[in-house]
């Protein structure tokens, strides 16, 4: 698969270095904790997607979603800090790989789906990436030229694969499948509908009606079968820590 | 104008700090040179555009051109090192502002045109930005939703303003106007046609048939009224230094 050729494992970041084995201790190089209780996700495989996708129109143009990748990277970092084995599949971003996280870089939605399928099975999947809903129906092999008329034909689009639905329908579906929804209006009702339509367990509904893309905080609502929790605006790493805490509690209840 | 609100002057980079006056010595903080001959562009105002533009489709989606901005930033840095007063108008990139360069950040082609017109007059303009030829004809104020049909309508496009042609036709046209052309095929003939069509003096034709976007070297051809020079593949900072040397020689000849 393409992602194997472009895997980037622990290749940047302050604690980068030879982290040879993705099954080895993901907290290598991190502060020691006194108790196993501080690593509630130890032994779990957590899959995280992050960032945008870029959908090529021709060799120089593409359609993109706004996403800095910060929220997904923060969640991957928090899951690793909680002791999980973390696979992070990232679209094009400018972020360092968190310590103890195994990262694969992809560009398009099709590549991301391929990488996600290859990364399964996982105990928990958190699909944070802002995957483009459409791609150019035909990718031109050479740069599309202007014809000088001052007019331009509409761009034919095709619908991209739905990664969250695909994972929900997979025989390797994670026990806990979490989607993200960036919404500008009707944030909670859209997220509730998305949870049912996609077959996800939880939806983290992200209110992007302000200009939060690329910023460092988020206002989210956690939508589950039990109801809706409205979380206050928090820095992205606090959202990540709170979500990972909820995930760990859920996993422990699931085991019991 | 919008760019005044979002000006970013010397706000990053190793030599960042209070650089109060764009007319002050652009080499402040740089190594001293023994002779004025090392600052052949002293007293000239050089305008550089760099990076891609992002054309919004709705609050979360946009059309973009591939461009890291590295070549334009390298040219701005080389011009400042040659003593010029440099105005750099940049699309969305992840690069530090070179020392001694006054930088304005923009997002779309329309914003870039506005910023360029506000920055004139200039002695030399080097239009390196990969400006998107089209934008979405209608920008949606809220996120466009999938309708669940698995189908999607073609995206209506509109032709963007042509910044190079606009500058060429401006009463404030710089004495030396240089355009860039990223081409995947017929590199030189496309560039020759572009030079005449746009009213530029020189075109730097950049062969992007390999995967050079975001890389650190370029293979360019300098297309002028006198003919075509084929330059060998060089790091982007060497291309910048060679181009600035040619510009300085041209300006000196022009004065004579």
CSV table of N, CA, C and O in Angstrom, one decimal, chain A residues 27 38 51 62 66 72 90 92 94 99 109 131 149 157 162 175 183 192 201 209 212 216 220 222 240 248 250:
chain,number,residue,atom,x,y,z
A,27,UNK,N,5.7,5.1,25.6
A,27,UNK,CA,6.1,6.1,26.5
A,27,UNK,C,7.6,6.2,26.7
A,27,UNK,O,8.1,7.0,27.5
A,38,UNK,N,-2.0,5.4,35.7
A,38,UNK,CA,-1.8,6.6,34.9
A,38,UNK,C,-1.7,6.2,33.4
A,38,UNK,O,-1.5,7.1,32.6
A,51,UNK,N,-5.8,16.1,10.2
A,51,UNK,CA,-5.5,17.0,9.1
A,51,UNK,C,-6.5,17.0,8.0
A,51,UNK,O,-7.5,16.3,8.1
A,62,UNK,N,-5.3,21.8,-6.4
A,62,UNK,CA,-6.1,20.8,-5.7
A,62,UNK,C,-7.2,21.5,-4.9
A,62,UNK,O,-7.2,22.7,-4.7
A,66,UNK,N,-10.0,23.1,5.1
A,66,UNK,CA,-9.2,23.8,6.1
A,66,UNK,C,-9.1,22.9,7.3
A,66,UNK,O,-10.1,22.5,8.0
A,72,UNK,N,-6.3,16.6,16.0
A,72,UNK,CA,-6.0,15.1,15.9
A,72,UNK,C,-4.6,14.8,16.4
A,72,UNK,O,-4.5,13.7,17.1
A,90,UNK,N,-2.1,10.9,8.8
A,90,UNK,CA,-2.3,12.3,8.7
A,90,UNK,C,-2.2,12.8,7.3
A,90,UNK,O,-1.4,12.3,6.5
A,92,UNK,N,-1.8,16.3,4.7
A,92,UNK,CA,-0.8,17.3,4.7
A,92,UNK,C,-0.9,18.3,5.8
A,92,UNK,O,-1.8,19.1,5.7
A,94,UNK,N,1.7,20.7,8.9
A,94,UNK,CA,3.0,21.2,9.3
A,94,UNK,C,3.2,21.0,10.8
A,94,UNK,O,3.2,22.0,11.5
A,99,UNK,N,5.7,12.2,20.4
A,99,UNK,CA,6.5,11.1,20.9
A,99,UNK,C,5.7,9.8,21.1
A,99,UNK,O,4.5,9.9,21.6
A,109,UNK,N,-8.2,11.5,0.1
A,109,UNK,CA,-9.1,10.7,0.8
A,109,UNK,C,-8.9,9.2,0.5
A,109,UNK,O,-9.0,8.4,1.4
A,131,UNK,N,-11.8,15.1,6.0
A,131,UNK,CA,-11.7,14.5,4.7
A,131,UNK,C,-12.5,15.2,3.7
A,131,UNK,O,-13.7,15.5,4.0
A,149,UNK,N,-10.5,33.0,-22.9
A,149,UNK,CA,-11.9,33.5,-23.2
A,149,UNK,C,-12.4,34.3,-22.0
A,149,UNK,O,-13.4,35.0,-22.1
A,157,UNK,N,-17.1,17.1,-10.4
A,157,UNK,CA,-16.7,16.6,-9.1
A,157,UNK,C,-17.2,15.2,-8.9
A,157,UNK,O,-18.2,14.8,-9.5
A,162,UNK,N,-16.4,7.5,1.9
A,162,UNK,CA,-16.7,7.9,3.3
A,162,UNK,C,-16.0,7.0,4.2
A,162,UNK,O,-16.4,5.9,4.5
A,175,UNK,N,-14.2,-1.5,18.5
A,175,UNK,CA,-15.3,-1.5,19.5
A,175,UNK,C,-15.8,-0.1,19.8
A,175,UNK,O,-17.0,0.0,20.0
A,183,UNK,N,-19.0,21.8,12.1
A,183,UNK,CA,-20.2,22.4,11.6
A,183,UNK,C,-20.2,23.9,11.8
A,183,UNK,O,-19.7,24.4,12.8
A,192,UNK,N,-25.9,14.7,15.6
A,192,UNK,CA,-26.7,13.5,16.0
A,192,UNK,C,-27.1,12.7,14.8
A,192,UNK,O,-27.1,11.5,14.8
A,201,UNK,N,-20.1,5.4,17.1
A,201,UNK,CA,-20.6,5.4,18.5
A,201,UNK,C,-20.7,6.8,19.1
A,201,UNK,O,-21.7,7.1,19.8
A,209,UNK,N,-18.2,27.9,13.7
A,209,UNK,CA,-18.9,29.1,13.2
A,209,UNK,C,-18.0,30.3,13.4
A,209,UNK,O,-18.1,31.3,12.7
A,212,UNK,N,-12.1,29.2,14.0
A,212,UNK,CA,-11.2,28.4,14.9
A,212,UNK,C,-10.2,27.6,14.1
A,212,UNK,O,-9.3,27.0,14.7
A,216,UNK,N,-6.0,27.4,18.5
A,216,UNK,CA,-5.5,26.5,19.5
A,216,UNK,C,-6.6,26.0,20.4
A,216,UNK,O,-6.3,25.4,21.4
A,220,UNK,N,-16.6,22.1,21.7
A,220,UNK,CA,-17.2,20.8,21.2
A,220,UNK,C,-18.3,20.3,22.0
A,220,UNK,O,-18.5,20.7,23.2
A,222,UNK,N,-20.1,16.5,22.9
A,222,UNK,CA,-19.9,15.1,22.7
A,222,UNK,C,-21.3,14.4,22.6
A,222,UNK,O,-22.1,14.4,23.5
A,240,UNK,N,-8.4,17.1,24.0
A,240,UNK,CA,-7.8,15.8,23.7
A,240,UNK,C,-7.7,15.0,25.0
A,240,UNK,O,-8.0,13.8,25.1
A,248,UNK,N,-10.9,6.1,27.9
A,248,UNK,CA,-10.3,5.1,28.9
A,248,UNK,C,-11.4,4.6,29.8
A,248,UNK,O,-11.5,3.4,30.1
A,250,UNK,N,-14.6,4.4,29.2
A,250,UNK,CA,-15.5,3.5,28.4
A,250,UNK,C,-14.9,2.2,28.2
A,250,UNK,O,-15.5,1.1,28.3
